[in-house]
Tab-separated table of C-alpha atoms in Angstrom:
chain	number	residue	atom	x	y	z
A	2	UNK	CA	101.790	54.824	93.050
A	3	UNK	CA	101.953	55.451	96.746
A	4	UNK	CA	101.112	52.640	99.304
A	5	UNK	CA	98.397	54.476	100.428
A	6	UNK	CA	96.752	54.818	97.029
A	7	UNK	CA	97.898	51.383	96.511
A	8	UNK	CA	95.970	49.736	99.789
A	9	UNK	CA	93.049	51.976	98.809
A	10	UNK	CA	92.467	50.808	95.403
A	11	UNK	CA	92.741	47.216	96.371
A	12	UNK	CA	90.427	47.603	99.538
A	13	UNK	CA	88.177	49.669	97.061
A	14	UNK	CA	88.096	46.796	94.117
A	15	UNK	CA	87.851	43.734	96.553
A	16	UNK	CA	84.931	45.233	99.028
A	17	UNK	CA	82.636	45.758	95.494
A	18	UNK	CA	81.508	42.170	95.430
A	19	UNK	CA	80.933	42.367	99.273
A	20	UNK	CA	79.051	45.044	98.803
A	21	UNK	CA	77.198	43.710	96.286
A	22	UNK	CA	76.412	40.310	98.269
A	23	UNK	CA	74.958	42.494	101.501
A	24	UNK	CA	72.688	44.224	98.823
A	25	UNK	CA	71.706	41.051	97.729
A	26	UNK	CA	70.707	39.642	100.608
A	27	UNK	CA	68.649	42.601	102.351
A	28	UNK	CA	66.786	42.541	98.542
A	29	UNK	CA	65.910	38.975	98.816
A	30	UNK	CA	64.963	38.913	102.253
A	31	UNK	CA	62.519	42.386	101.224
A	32	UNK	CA	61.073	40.217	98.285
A	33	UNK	CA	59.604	37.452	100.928
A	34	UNK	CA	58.991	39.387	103.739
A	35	UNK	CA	57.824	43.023	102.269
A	36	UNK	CA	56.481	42.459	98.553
A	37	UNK	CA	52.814	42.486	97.501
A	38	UNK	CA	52.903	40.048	94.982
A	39	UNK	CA	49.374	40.822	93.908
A	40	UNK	CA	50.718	44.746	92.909
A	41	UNK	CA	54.037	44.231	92.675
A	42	UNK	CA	54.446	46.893	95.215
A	43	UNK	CA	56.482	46.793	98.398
A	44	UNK	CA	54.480	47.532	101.763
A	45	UNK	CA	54.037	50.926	103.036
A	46	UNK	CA	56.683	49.718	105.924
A	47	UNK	CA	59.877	47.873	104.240
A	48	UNK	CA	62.803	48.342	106.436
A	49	UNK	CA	64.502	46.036	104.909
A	50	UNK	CA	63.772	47.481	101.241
A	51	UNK	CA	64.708	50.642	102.308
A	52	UNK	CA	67.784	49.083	103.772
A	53	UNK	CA	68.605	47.900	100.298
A	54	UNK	CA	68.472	51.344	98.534
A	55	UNK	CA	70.447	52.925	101.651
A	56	UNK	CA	73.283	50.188	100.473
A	57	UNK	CA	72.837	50.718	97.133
A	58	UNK	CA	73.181	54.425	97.594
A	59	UNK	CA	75.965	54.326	99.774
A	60	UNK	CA	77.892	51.626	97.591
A	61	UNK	CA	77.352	53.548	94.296
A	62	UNK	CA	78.747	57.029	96.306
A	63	UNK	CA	81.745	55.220	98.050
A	64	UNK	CA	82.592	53.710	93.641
A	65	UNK	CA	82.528	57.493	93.034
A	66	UNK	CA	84.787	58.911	95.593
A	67	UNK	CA	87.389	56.111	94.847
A	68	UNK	CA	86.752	56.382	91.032
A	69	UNK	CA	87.837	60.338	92.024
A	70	UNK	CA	90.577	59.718	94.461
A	71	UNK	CA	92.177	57.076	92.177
A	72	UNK	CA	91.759	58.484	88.848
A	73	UNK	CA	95.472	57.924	88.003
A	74	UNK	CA	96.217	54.891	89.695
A	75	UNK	CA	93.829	52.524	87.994
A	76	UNK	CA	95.967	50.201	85.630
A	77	UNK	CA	94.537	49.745	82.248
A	78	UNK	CA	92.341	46.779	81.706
A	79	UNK	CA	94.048	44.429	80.055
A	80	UNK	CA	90.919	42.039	78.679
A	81	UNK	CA	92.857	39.024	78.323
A	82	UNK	CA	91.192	35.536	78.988
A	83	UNK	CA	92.017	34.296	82.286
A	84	UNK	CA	90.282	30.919	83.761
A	85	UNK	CA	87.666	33.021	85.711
A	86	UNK	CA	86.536	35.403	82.259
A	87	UNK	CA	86.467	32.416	80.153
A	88	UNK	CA	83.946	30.343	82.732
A	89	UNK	CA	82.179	33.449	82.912
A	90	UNK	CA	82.214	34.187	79.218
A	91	UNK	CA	80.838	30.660	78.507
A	92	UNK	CA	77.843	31.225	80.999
A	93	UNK	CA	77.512	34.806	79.321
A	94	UNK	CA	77.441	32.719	75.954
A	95	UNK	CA	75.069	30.462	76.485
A	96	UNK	CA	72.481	32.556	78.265
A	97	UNK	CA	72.606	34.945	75.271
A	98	UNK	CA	72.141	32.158	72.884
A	99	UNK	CA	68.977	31.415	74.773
A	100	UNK	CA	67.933	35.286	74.545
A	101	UNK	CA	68.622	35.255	71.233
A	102	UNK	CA	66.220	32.397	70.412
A	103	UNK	CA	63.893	33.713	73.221
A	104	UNK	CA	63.657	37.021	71.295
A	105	UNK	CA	63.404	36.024	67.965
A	106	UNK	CA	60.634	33.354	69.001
A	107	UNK	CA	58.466	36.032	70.828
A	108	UNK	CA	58.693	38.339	68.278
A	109	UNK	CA	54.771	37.458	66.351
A	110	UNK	CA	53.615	37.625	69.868
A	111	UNK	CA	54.992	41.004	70.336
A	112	UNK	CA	52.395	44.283	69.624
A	113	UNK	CA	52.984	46.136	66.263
A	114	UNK	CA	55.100	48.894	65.953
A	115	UNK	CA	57.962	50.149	67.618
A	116	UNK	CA	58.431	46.819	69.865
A	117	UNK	CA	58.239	44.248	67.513
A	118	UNK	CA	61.222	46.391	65.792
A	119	UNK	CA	62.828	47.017	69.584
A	120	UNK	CA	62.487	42.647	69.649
A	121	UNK	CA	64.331	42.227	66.659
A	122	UNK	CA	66.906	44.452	67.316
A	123	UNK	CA	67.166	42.823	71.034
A	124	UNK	CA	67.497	39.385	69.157
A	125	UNK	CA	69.754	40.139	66.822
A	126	UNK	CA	72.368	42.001	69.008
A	127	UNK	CA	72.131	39.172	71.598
A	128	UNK	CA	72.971	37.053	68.464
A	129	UNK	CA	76.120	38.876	67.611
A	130	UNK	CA	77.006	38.920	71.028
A	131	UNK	CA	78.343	34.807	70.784
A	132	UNK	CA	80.817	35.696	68.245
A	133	UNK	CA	81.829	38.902	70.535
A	134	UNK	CA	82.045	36.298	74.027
A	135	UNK	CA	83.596	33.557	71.252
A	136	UNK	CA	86.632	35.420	70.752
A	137	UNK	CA	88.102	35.816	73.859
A	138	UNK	CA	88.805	31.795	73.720
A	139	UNK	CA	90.974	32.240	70.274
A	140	UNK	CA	93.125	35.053	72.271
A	141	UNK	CA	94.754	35.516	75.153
A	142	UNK	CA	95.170	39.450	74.935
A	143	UNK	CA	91.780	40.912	72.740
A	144	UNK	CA	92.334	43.844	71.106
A	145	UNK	CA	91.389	45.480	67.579
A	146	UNK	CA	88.595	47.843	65.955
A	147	UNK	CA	86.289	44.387	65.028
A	148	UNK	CA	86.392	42.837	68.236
A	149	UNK	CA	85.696	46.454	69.537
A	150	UNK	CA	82.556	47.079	67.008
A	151	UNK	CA	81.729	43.364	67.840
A	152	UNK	CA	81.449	44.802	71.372
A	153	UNK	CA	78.708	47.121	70.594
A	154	UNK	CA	76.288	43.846	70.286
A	155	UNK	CA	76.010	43.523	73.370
A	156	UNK	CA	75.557	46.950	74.409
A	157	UNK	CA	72.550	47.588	71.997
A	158	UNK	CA	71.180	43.997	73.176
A	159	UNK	CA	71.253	45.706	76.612
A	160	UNK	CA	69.977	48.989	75.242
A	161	UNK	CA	66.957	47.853	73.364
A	162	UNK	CA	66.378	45.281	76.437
A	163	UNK	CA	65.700	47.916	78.865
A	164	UNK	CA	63.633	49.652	76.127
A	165	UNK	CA	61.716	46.769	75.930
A	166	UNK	CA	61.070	46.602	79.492
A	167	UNK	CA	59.954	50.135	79.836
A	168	UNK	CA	56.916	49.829	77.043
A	169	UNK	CA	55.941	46.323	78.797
A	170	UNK	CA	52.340	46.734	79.800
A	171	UNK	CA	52.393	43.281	81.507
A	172	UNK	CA	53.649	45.268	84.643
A	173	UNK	CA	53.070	49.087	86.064
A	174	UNK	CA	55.757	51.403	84.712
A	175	UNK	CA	57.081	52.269	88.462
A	176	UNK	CA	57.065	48.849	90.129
A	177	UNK	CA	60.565	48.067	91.833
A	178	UNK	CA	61.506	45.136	90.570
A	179	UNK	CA	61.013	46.661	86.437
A	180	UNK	CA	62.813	49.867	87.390
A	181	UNK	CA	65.960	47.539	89.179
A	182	UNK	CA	65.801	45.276	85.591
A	183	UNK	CA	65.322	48.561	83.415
A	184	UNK	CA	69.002	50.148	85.315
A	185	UNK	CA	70.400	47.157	85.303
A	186	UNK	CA	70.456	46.768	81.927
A	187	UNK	CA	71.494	50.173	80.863
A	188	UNK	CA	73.975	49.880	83.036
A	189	UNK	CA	75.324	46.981	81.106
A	190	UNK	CA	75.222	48.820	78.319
A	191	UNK	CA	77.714	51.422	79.437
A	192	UNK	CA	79.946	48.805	81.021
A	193	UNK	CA	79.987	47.143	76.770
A	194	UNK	CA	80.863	50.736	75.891
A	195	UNK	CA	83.166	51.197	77.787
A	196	UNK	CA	84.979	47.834	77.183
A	197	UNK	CA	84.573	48.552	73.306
A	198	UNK	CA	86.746	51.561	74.344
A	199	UNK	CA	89.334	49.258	76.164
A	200	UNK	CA	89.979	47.229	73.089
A	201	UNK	CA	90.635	49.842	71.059
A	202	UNK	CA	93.423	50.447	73.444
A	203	UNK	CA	92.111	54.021	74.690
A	204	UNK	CA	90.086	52.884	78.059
A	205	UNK	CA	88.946	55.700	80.327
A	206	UNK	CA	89.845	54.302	83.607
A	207	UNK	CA	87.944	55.667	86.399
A	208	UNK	CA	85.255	55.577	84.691
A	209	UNK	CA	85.450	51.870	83.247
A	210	UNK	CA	85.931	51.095	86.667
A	211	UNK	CA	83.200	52.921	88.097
A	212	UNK	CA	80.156	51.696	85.183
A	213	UNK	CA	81.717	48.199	86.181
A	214	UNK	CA	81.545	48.251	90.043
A	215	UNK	CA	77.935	49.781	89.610
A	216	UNK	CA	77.063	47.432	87.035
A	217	UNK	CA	78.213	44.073	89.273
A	218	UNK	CA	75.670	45.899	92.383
A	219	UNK	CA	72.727	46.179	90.071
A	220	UNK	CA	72.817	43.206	88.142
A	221	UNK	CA	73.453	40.903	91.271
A	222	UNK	CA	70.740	42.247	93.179
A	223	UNK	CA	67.927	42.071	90.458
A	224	UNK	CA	69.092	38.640	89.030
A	225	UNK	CA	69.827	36.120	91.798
A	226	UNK	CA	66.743	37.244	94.281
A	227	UNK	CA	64.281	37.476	91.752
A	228	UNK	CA	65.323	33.437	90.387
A	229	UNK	CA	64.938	32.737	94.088
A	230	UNK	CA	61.692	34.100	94.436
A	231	UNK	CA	60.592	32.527	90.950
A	232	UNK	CA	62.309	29.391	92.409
A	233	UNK	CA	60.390	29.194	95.709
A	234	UNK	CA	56.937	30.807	95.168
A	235	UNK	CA	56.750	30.350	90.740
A	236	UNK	CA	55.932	33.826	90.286
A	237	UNK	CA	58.242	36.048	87.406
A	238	UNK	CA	59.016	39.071	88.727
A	239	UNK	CA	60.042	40.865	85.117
A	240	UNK	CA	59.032	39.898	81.588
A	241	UNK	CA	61.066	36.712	81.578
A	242	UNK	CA	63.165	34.747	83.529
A	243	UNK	CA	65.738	34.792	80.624
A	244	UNK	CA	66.677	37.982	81.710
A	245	UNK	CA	67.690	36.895	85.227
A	246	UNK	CA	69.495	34.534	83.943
A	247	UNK	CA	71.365	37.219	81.388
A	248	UNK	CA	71.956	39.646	84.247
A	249	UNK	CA	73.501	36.907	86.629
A	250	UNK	CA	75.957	35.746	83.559
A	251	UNK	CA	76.599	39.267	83.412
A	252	UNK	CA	77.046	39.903	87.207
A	253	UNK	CA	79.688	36.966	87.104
A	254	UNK	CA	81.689	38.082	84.256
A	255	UNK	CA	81.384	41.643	85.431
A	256	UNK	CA	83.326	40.312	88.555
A	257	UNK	CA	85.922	38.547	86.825
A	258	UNK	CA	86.671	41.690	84.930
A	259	UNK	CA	86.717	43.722	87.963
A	260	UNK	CA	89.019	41.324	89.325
A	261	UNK	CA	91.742	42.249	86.602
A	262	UNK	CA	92.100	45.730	87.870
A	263	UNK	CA	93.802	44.465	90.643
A	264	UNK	CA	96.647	46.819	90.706
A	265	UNK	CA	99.548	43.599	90.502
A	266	UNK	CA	99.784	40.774	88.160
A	267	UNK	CA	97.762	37.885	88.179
A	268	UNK	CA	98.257	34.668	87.248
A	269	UNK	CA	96.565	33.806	83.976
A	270	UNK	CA	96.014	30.630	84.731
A	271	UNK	CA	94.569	29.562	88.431
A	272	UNK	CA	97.252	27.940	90.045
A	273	UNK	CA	95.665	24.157	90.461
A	274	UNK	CA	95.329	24.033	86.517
A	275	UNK	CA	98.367	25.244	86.139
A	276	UNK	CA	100.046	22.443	88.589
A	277	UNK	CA	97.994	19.883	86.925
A	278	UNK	CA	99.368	20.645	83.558
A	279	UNK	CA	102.646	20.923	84.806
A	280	UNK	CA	102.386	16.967	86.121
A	281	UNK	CA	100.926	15.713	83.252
A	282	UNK	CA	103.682	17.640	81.068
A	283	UNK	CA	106.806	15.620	83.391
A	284	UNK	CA	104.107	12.320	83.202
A	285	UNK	CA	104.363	12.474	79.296
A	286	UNK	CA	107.540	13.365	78.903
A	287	UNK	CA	108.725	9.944	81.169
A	288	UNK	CA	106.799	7.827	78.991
A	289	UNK	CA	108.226	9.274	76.372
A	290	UNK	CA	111.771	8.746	77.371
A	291	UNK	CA	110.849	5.033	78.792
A	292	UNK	CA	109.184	3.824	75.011
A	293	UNK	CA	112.694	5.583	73.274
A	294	UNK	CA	114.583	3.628	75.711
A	295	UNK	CA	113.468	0.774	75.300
A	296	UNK	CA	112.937	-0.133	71.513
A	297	UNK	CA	116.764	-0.833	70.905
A	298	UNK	CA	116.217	-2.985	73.704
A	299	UNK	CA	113.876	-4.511	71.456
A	300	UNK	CA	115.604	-4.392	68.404
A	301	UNK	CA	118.516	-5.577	69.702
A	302	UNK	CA	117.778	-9.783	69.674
A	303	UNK	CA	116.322	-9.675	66.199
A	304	UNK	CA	119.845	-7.973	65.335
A	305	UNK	CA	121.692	-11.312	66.921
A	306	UNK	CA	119.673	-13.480	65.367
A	307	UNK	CA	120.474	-12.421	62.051
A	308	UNK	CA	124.442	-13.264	62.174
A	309	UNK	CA	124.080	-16.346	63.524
A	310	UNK	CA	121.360	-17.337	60.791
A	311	UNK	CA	124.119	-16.078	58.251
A	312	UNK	CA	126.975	-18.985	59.772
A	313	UNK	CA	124.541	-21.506	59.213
C-alpha cells in the first residue's frame, strides 16, 4: 500500500463519524425549527432540512468514491472484541432484549395478517440476536458458519423491522422521519450481511466498508434527534421509541467496527485498562512474595521451642 492510499483510507474512515455528527446536528436543529408536528411534514422552506439531505448525499457519494479508489487496500475485518465493540455490543444487547419483549408483547395488538406474522418474526430475530452479540464476550477473534448463521438474526430483525414500518398506518407512508427509520434499518440489515460474510472468513471489503459507513450516517441521524425531540417536546416521531434506542446501539457499535478498519494495529485493549491491570498484576504478585516470605519467619520460633522443650 502506497502512502497516498494509506493517508486516504485513514482520512476516509476517521471523517465518517464527523460526517455523521454534522448530519446530525443540521437534522435536529430541522426537527425544532422546520417540522409540522401536527403532519409530520417539514415546511415548504427547510434550509436546514435540505441542508441535511445535501450532507447526506454528499457523505454517501464521497463512501463510494473511496470504497472505489481503495478497493484493494481495505484490510479485512478482523471482528475480534476490543473494549469499544464489547461496550457497544452490551448496549446493542440490551436494547434488543427490550425489542424482543417489546415485539412479542405488541403482537395481540397488532392487525391480522401479514403483520402480526412480520411482529413475530421481528421478535424472534431480535431474540436470537443476544446469543449472536453474547458471543463476541467468549472470543476474542469470532469466526465460524454458526456464529455467521447466528448473524442473520439480526439482519432479518432489521428486515422485517423496516417492513413493519412501511405497513404502519399510525403515520403517512412518505413522512421524513418513517422513510429515514425505514433506510435505516435496511441498511442495518446489509451491514449483518455483510458481517455474516466476514465470519465466514470471505468479507467483501469495499463493500463491507461502504454498507457500514452508510449505515453509521443513517442510523445516527434518525436515532439521537428523534430521542431529543421525544425528550424535549414528548412527541414519538416513529412507531416506538424502542427503535431509537436500537438504531443508536447500532450507530455505536457500527462505529466501533468501523474503527477496526483502521489500516494499522490496534490495541485490543484501551491502554488505561491495560495499565491498570498491569499494576494490579506487580501489586499481587508483591503480596504474594511478602506472605511466602514471611511464614518461615513464622515458623521459625515454634521450631526453637520444640528442642528446648525436649532438654527439659
Amino acid at each position: 500500500m502506497t502512502k497516498h492510499k494509506r493517508l486516504l483510507l485513514i482520512c476516509g474512515i476517521i471523517f465518517t463519524p464527523f460526517l455523521s455528527l454534522i448530519a446530525l446536528i443540521l437534522r435536529a436543529a430541522a426537527l425544532f425549527t422546520e417540522l409540522d408536528a401536527a403532519s409530520g411534514y417539514f415546511q415548504s422552506r427547510s434550509p436546514l432540512h435540505t441542508a441535511y439531505l445535501w450532507v447526506v448525499a454528499i457523505s454517501i457519494l464521497l463512501f463510494f468514491i473511496l470504497a472505489i479508489l481503495c478497493r484493494k487496500e481495505f484490510p479485512a475485518p478482523s471482528l475480534r472484541g476490543s473494549l469499544s465493540v464489547l461496550f457497544a455490543g452490551a448496549f446493542f444487547l440490551v436494547t434488543m432484549a427490550v425489542a424482543a419483549i417489546s415485539g412479542f408483547l405488541s403482537v395481540p395488538a397488532a392487525p391480522a395478517g401479514l403483520t402480526k406474522l412480520f411482529c413475530v418474526i421481528s421478535a424472534i430475530g431480535a431474540l436470537i440476536s443476544l446469543v449472536y452479540f453474547g458471543l463476541f464476550f467468549r472470543r476474542d477473534e469470532a469466526q465460524g458458519m454458526r456464529h455467521a448463521l447466528l448473524g442473520l438474526a439480526p439482519a432479518f430483525f432489521a428486515l422485517f423491522t423496516a417492513i413493519l414500518l412501511y405497513f404502519d398506518r399510525s403515520s403517512h407512508m412518505n413522512e421524513p422521519p418513517k422513510l429515514l427509520h425505514l433506510s435505516a434499518f435496511l441498511l442495518l440489515a446489509c451491514f449483518f450481511i455483510g458481517e455474516a460474510r466476514a465470519l465466514l472468513g470471505q468479507p467483501c471489503r469495499p463493500l463491507y466498508y461502504f454498507t457500514t459507513a452508510t449505515a453509521l450516517l443513517l442510523c445516527a441521524t434518525a436515532s439521537v434527534p428523534n430521542l431529543l425531540y421525544n425528550l424535549l417536546r414528548g412527541q414519538v416521531l416513529v412507531l416506538t421509541t424502542v427503535y431509537d434506542f436500537v438504531l443508536l446501539a447500532g450507530a455505536l457499535y457500527l462505529l466501533a467496527r468501523l474503527l477496526q478498519i483502521l489500516p494499522y494495529e490496534l490495541p485490543a485493549v484501551h491502554r488505561m485498562v491495560q495499565h491498570f491491570l498491569n499494576t494490579a498484576a506487580e501489586t499481587a504478585g508483591e503480596e504474594a512474595e511478602e506472605s511466602e516470605s514471611g511464614e518461615p519467619l513464622e515458623a521459625l520460633p515454634a521450631e526453637e521451642e520444640a528442642p528446648a522443650q525436649e532438654n527439659e
